[in-house]
CSV table of C-alpha atoms in Angstrom, one decimal:
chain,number,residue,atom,x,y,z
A,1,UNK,CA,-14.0,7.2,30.3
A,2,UNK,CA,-16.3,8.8,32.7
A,3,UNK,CA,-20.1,8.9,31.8
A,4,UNK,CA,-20.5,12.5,31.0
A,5,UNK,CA,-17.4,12.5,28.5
A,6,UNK,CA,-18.8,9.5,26.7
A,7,UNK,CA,-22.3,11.3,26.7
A,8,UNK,CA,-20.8,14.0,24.9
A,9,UNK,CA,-18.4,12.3,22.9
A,10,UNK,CA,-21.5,10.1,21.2
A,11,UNK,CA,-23.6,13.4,21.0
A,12,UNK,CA,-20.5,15.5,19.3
A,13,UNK,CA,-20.1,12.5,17.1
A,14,UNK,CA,-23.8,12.1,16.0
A,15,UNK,CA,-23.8,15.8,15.3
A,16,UNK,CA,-21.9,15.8,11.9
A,17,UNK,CA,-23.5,12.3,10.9
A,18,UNK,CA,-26.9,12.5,9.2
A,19,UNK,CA,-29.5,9.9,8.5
A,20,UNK,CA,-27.8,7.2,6.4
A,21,UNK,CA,-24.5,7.1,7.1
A,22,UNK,CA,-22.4,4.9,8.8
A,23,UNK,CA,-20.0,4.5,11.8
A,24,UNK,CA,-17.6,2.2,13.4
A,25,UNK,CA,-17.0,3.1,16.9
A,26,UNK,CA,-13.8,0.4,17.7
A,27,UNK,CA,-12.2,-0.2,21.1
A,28,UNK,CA,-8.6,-0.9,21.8
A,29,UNK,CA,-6.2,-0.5,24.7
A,30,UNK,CA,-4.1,-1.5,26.3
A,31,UNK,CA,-6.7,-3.7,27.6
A,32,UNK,CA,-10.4,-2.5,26.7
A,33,UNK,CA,-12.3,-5.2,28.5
A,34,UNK,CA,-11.2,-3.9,32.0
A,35,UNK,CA,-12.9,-1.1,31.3
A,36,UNK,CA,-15.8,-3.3,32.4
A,37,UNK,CA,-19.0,-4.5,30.8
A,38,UNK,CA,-20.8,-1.9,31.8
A,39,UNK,CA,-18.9,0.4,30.2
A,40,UNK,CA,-20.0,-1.4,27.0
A,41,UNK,CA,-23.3,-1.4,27.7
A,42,UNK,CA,-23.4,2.3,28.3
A,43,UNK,CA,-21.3,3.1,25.3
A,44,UNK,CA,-24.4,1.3,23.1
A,45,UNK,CA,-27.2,2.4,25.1
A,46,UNK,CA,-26.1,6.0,24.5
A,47,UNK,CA,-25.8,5.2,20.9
A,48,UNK,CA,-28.9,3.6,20.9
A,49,UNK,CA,-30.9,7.0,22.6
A,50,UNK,CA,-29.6,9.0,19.2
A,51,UNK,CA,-32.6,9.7,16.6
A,52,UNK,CA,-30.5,9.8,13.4
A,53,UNK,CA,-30.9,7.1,11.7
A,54,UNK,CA,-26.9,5.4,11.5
A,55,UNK,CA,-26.2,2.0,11.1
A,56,UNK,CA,-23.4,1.5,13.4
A,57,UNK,CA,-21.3,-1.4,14.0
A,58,UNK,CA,-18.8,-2.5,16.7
A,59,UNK,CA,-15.3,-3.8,17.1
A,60,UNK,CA,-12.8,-4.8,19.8
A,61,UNK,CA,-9.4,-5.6,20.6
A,62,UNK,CA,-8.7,-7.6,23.2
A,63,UNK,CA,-6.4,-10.5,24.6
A,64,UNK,CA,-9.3,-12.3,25.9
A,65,UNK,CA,-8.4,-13.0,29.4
A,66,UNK,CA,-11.5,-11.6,30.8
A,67,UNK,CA,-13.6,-12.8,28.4
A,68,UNK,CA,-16.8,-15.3,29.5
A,69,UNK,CA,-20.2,-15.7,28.5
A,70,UNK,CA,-21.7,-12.8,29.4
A,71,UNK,CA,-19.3,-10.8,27.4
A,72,UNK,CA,-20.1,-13.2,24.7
A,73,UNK,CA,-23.9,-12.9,24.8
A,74,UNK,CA,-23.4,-9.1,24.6
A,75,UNK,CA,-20.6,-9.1,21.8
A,76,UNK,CA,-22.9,-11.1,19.8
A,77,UNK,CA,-26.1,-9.2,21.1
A,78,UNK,CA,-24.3,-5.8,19.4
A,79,UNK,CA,-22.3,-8.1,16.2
A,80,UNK,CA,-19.3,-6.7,17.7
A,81,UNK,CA,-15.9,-7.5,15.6
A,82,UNK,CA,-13.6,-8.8,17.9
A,83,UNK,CA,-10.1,-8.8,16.9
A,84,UNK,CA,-8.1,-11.7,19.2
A,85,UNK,CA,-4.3,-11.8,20.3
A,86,UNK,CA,-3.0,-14.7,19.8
A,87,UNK,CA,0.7,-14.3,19.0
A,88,UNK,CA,1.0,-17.5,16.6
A,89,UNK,CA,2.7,-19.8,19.4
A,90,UNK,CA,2.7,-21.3,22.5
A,91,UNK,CA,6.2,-20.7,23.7
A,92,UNK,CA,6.3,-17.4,21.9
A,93,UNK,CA,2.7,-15.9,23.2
A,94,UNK,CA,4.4,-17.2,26.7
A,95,UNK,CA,6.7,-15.2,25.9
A,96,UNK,CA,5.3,-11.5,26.4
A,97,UNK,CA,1.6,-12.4,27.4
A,98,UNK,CA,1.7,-13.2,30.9
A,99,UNK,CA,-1.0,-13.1,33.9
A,100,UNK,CA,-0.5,-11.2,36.9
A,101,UNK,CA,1.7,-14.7,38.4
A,102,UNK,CA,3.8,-14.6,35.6
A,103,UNK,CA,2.3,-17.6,33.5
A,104,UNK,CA,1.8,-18.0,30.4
A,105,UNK,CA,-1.9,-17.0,28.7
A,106,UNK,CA,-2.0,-19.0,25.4
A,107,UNK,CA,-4.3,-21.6,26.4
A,108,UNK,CA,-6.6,-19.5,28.5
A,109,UNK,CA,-7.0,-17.3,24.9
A,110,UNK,CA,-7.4,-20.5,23.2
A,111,UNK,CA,-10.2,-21.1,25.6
A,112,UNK,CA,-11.9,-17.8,24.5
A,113,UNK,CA,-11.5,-18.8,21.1
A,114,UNK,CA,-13.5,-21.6,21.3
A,115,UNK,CA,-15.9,-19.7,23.4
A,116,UNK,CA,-16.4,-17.0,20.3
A,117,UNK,CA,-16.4,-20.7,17.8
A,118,UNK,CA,-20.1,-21.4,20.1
A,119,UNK,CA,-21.3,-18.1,20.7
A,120,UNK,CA,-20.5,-17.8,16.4
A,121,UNK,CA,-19.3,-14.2,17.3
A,122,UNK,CA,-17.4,-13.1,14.3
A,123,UNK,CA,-13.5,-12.7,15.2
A,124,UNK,CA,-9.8,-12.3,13.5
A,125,UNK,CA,-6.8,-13.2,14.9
A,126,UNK,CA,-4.0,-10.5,15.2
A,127,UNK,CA,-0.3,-11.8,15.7
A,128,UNK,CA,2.0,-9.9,16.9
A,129,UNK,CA,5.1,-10.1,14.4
A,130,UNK,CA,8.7,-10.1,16.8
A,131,UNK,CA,11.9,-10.7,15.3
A,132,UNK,CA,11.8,-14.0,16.8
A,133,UNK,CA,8.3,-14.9,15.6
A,134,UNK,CA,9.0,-14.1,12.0
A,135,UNK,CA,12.3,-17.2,12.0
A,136,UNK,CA,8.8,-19.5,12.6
A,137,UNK,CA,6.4,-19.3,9.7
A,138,UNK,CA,5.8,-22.8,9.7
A,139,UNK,CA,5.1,-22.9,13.1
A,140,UNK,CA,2.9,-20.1,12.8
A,141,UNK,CA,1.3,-21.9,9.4
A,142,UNK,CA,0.6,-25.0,11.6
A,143,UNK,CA,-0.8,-22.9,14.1
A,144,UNK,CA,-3.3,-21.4,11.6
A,145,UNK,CA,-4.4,-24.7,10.2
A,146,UNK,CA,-4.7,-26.3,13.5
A,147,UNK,CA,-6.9,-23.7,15.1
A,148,UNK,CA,-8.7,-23.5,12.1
A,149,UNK,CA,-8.1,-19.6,12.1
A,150,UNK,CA,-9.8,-17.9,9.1
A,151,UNK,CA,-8.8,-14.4,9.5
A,152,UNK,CA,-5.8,-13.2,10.7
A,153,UNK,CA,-3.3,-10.2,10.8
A,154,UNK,CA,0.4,-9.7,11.9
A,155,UNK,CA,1.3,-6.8,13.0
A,156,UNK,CA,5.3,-5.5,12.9
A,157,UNK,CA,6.9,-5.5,16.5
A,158,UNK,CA,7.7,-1.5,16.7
A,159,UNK,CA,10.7,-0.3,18.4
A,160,UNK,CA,10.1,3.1,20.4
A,161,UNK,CA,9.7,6.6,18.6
A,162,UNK,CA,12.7,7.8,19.8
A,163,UNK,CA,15.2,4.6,20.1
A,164,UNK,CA,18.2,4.8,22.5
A,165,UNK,CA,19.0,1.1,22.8
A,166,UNK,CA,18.7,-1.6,20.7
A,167,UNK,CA,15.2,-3.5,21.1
A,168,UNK,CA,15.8,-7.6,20.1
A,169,UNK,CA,11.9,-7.5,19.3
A,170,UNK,CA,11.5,-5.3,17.0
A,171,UNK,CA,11.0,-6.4,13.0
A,172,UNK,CA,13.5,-6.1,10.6
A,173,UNK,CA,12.8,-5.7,6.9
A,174,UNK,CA,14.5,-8.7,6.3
A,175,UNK,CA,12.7,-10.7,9.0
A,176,UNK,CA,9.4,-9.2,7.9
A,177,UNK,CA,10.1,-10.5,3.7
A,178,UNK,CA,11.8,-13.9,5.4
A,179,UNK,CA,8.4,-14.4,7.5
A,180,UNK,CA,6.0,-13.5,4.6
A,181,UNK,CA,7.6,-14.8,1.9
A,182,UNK,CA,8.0,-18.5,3.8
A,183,UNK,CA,4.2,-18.1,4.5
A,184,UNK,CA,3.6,-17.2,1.1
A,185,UNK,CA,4.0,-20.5,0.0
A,186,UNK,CA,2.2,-22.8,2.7
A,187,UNK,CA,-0.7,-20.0,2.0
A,188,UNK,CA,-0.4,-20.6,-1.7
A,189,UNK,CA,-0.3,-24.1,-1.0
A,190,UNK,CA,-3.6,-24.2,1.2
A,191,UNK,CA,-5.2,-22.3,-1.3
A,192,UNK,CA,-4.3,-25.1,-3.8
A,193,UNK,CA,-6.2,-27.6,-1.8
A,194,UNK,CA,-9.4,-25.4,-2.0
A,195,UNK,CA,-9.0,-23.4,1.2
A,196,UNK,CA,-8.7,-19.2,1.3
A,197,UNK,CA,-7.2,-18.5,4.7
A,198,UNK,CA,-7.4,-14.6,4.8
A,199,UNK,CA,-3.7,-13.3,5.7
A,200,UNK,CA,-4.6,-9.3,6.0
A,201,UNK,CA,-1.4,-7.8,4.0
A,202,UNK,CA,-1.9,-10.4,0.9
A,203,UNK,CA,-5.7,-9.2,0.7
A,204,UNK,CA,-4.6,-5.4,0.8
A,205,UNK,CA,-2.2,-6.1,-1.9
A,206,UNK,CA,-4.7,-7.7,-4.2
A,207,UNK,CA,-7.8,-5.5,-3.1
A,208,UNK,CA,-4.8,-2.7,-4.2
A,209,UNK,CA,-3.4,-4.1,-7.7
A,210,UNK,CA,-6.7,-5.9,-8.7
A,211,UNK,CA,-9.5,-4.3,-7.7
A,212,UNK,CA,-7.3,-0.5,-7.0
A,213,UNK,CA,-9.1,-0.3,-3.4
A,214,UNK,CA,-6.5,0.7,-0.7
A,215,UNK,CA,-7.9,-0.9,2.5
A,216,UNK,CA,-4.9,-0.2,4.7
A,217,UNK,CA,-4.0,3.2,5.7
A,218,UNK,CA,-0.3,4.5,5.2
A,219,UNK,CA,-0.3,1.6,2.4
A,220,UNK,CA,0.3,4.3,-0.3
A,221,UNK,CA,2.5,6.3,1.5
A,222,UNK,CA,0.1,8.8,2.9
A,223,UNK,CA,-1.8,9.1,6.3
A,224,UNK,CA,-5.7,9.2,7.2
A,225,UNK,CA,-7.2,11.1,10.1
A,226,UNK,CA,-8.5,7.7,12.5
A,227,UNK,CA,-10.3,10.1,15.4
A,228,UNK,CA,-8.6,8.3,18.5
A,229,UNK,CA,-10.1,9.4,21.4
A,230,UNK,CA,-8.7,8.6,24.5
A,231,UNK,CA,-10.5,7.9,27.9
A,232,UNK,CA,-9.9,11.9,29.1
A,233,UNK,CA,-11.3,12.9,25.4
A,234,UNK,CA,-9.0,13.9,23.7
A,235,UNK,CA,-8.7,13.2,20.2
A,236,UNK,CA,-5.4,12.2,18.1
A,237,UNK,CA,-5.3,11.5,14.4
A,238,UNK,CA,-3.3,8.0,14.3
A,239,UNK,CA,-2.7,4.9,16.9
A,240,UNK,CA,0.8,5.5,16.4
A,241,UNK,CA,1.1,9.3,17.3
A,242,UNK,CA,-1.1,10.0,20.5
A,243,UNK,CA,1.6,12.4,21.7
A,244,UNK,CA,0.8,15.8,23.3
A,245,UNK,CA,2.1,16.7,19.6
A,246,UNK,CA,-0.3,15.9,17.9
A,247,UNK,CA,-3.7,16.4,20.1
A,248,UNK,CA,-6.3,17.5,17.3
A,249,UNK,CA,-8.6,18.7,20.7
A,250,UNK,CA,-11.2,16.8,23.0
A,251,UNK,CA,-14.2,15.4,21.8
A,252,UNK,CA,-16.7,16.7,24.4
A,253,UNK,CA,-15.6,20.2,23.3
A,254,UNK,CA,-16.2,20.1,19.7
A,255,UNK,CA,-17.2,17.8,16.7
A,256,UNK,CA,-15.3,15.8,14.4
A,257,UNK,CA,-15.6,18.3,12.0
A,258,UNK,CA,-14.4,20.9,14.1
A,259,UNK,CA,-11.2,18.9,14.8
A,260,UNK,CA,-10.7,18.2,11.2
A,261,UNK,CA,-10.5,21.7,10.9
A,262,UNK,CA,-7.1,22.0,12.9
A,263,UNK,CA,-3.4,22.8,12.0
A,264,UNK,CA,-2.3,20.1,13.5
A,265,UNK,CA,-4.4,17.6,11.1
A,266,UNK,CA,-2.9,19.4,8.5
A,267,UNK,CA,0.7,18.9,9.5
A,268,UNK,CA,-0.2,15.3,10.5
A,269,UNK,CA,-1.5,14.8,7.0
A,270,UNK,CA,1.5,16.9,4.8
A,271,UNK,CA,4.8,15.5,7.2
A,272,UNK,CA,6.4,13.8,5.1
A,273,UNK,CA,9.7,11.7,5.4
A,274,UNK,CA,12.3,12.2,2.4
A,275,UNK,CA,12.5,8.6,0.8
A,276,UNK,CA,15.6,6.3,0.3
A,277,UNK,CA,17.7,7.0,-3.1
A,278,UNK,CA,16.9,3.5,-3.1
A,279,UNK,CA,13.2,4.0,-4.0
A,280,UNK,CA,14.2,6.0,-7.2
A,281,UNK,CA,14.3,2.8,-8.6
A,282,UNK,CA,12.0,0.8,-7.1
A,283,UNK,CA,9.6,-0.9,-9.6
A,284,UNK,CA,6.6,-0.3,-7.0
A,285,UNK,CA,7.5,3.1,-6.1
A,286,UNK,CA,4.1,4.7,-7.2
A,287,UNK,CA,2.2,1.7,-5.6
A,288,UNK,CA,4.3,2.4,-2.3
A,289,UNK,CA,5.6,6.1,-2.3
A,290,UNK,CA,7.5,5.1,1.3
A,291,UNK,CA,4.9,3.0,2.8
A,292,UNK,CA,3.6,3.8,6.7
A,293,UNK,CA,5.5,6.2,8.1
A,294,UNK,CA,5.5,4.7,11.5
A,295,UNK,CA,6.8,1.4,9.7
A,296,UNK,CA,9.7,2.5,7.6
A,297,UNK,CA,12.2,1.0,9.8
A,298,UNK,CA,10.5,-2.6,9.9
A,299,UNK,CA,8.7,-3.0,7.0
A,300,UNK,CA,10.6,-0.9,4.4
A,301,UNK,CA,14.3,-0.1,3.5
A,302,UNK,CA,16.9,-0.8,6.3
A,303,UNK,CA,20.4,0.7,6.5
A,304,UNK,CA,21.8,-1.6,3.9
A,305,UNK,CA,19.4,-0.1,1.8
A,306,UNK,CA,17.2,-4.0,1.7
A,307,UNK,CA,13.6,-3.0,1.3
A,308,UNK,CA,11.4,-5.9,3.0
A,309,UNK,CA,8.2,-4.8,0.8
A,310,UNK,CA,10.0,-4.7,-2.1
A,311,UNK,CA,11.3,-7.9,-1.7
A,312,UNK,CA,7.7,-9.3,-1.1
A,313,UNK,CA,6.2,-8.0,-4.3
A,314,UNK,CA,9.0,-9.1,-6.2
A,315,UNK,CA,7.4,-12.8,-5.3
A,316,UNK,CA,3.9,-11.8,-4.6
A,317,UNK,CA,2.7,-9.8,-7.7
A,318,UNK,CA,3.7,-12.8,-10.2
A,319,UNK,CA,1.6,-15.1,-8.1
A,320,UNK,CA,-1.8,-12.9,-8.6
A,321,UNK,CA,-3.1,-14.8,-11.6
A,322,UNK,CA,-2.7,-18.2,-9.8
A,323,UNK,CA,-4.3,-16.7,-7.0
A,324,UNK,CA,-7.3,-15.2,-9.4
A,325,UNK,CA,-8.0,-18.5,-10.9
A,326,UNK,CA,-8.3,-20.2,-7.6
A,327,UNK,CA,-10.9,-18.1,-5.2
């Protein structure tokens, strides 16, 4: 992002916010961190030069590789939340993460790990979930335990928007309930033993059902606005849709309000896919309504009409008072 866009974009940002209020500014990629450290540093110093009064806090994405100590000093300097990819296993990280020889990055990432473990920056681990992946649960369990990994998140392997062949790595429903419902069970089993490991989709399903907080978007079958702004400035309303489609506007030419205010937000926010007949029946149809859009065909009900959420509350929900009694 060239300096006077991010200028702008912080000042159009600030303008709606008023003293009090709060804002995550988050960085993802492809890569962020070869967007350099001065990039960073700009990003907070123009933050910094704003007189409302905002508490603000920071996150990243990143695979680590260009992580060192200076990054570290400043990620802890600015309490950034850095989210790690680490895709569960050696052979399997291999697998897709690769340098620019063609090797293998898992223990270079490990490295960083241990790097955040000293500098004691606050981190999660997110895990891509492949096909392949979800067969290895206990594999990924070990992994967990071994790295002593308090925080982490899978995330479904997507196939493309508009599919014309058949991707190998791409979740299944039945993969996705086969990998959570296996780590159900070593994660109840931990917990047992006196140790909460947080495993992201288990604590939005009790934030949901026991303390009725929805803290992942799409969970109840509706979308959010997320404001992604991409290096040129333009702004699109969800990760999953930055398509010329669905371009809400550029930052540096008007607010967030502004770009609230948009038609296209509004048919972001009402499209809506007609569900299954399977779901007319579904026992968790008002706690679901369809799920993420973008996740229908790995998460949720797949031509043989198997739905892989379904099929994890049906073992998850009757587990909640165990769970209760223990944290």
């Amino acid at each position: 992002m060239k300096t006077e866009v991010a200028q702008k974009m912080i000042d159009n940002i600030y303008q709606d916010l008023a003293d009090g209020d709060q804002l995550t500014l988050a960085f993802q990629g492809g890569e962020p961190t070869l967007a350099g450290l001065s990039y960073f540093k700009l990003i907070t110093t123009l933050v910094s030069e704003q007189s409302k009064t905002v508490s603000v806090q920071y996150a990243i994405q990143t695979n680590g590789i260009l992580i060192n100590e200076n990054w570290c000093q400043f990620l802890k300097s600015h309490n950034f939340l850095v989210g790690l990819s680490i895709d569960g296993h050696p052979m399997y990280h291999d697998l897709n993460r690769i340098d620019t020889k063609g090797r293998g990055t898992f223990y270079k990432v490990i490295r960083t790990k241990q790097l955040f473990d000293r500098f004691e920056i606050e981190y999660n681990v997110l895990c891509v979930l492949t096909n392949q992946l979800a067969k290895e649960a206990q594999k990924v369990f070990q992994f967990i335990q071994e790295q002593d990994i308090h925080y982490i998140q899978f995330i479904p392997c997507l196939d493309d928007l508009e599919v014309t062949e058949v991707n190998h790595n791409a979740l299944t429903p039945k993969a996705f309930a086969g990998f959570y419902k296996e780590l159900l069970a070593y994660w109840l089993k931990e917990l047992r033993q006196g140790h909460y490991i947080s495993i992201k989709l288990f604590d939005d399903i009790l934030n949901l059902l026991v303390k009725k907080q929805v803290t992942a978007c799409g969970m109840l079958g509706n979308c959010q606005i997320q404001y992604v702004i991409e290096a040129d400035g333009s702004v699109y309303p969800c990760d999953f849709y930055v398509l010329d489609a669905y371009r809400m506007g550029y930052i540096q030419d008007e607010t967030l309000r502004e770009l609230f205010s948009k038609d296209i937000r509004r048919q972001f926010l009402c499209e809506r896919t007609t569900l299954p007949s399977t779901c007319d029946d579904c026992p968790f149809l008002n706690m679901c309504r369809g799920g993420c859009k973008r996740m229908k065909d790995t998460v949720y009900v797949d031509e043989a009409d198997f739905c892989g959420y379904a099929s994890l509350l049906h073992d998850f929900i009757p587990k909640i008072e165990e769970v209760l009694a223990l944290v």
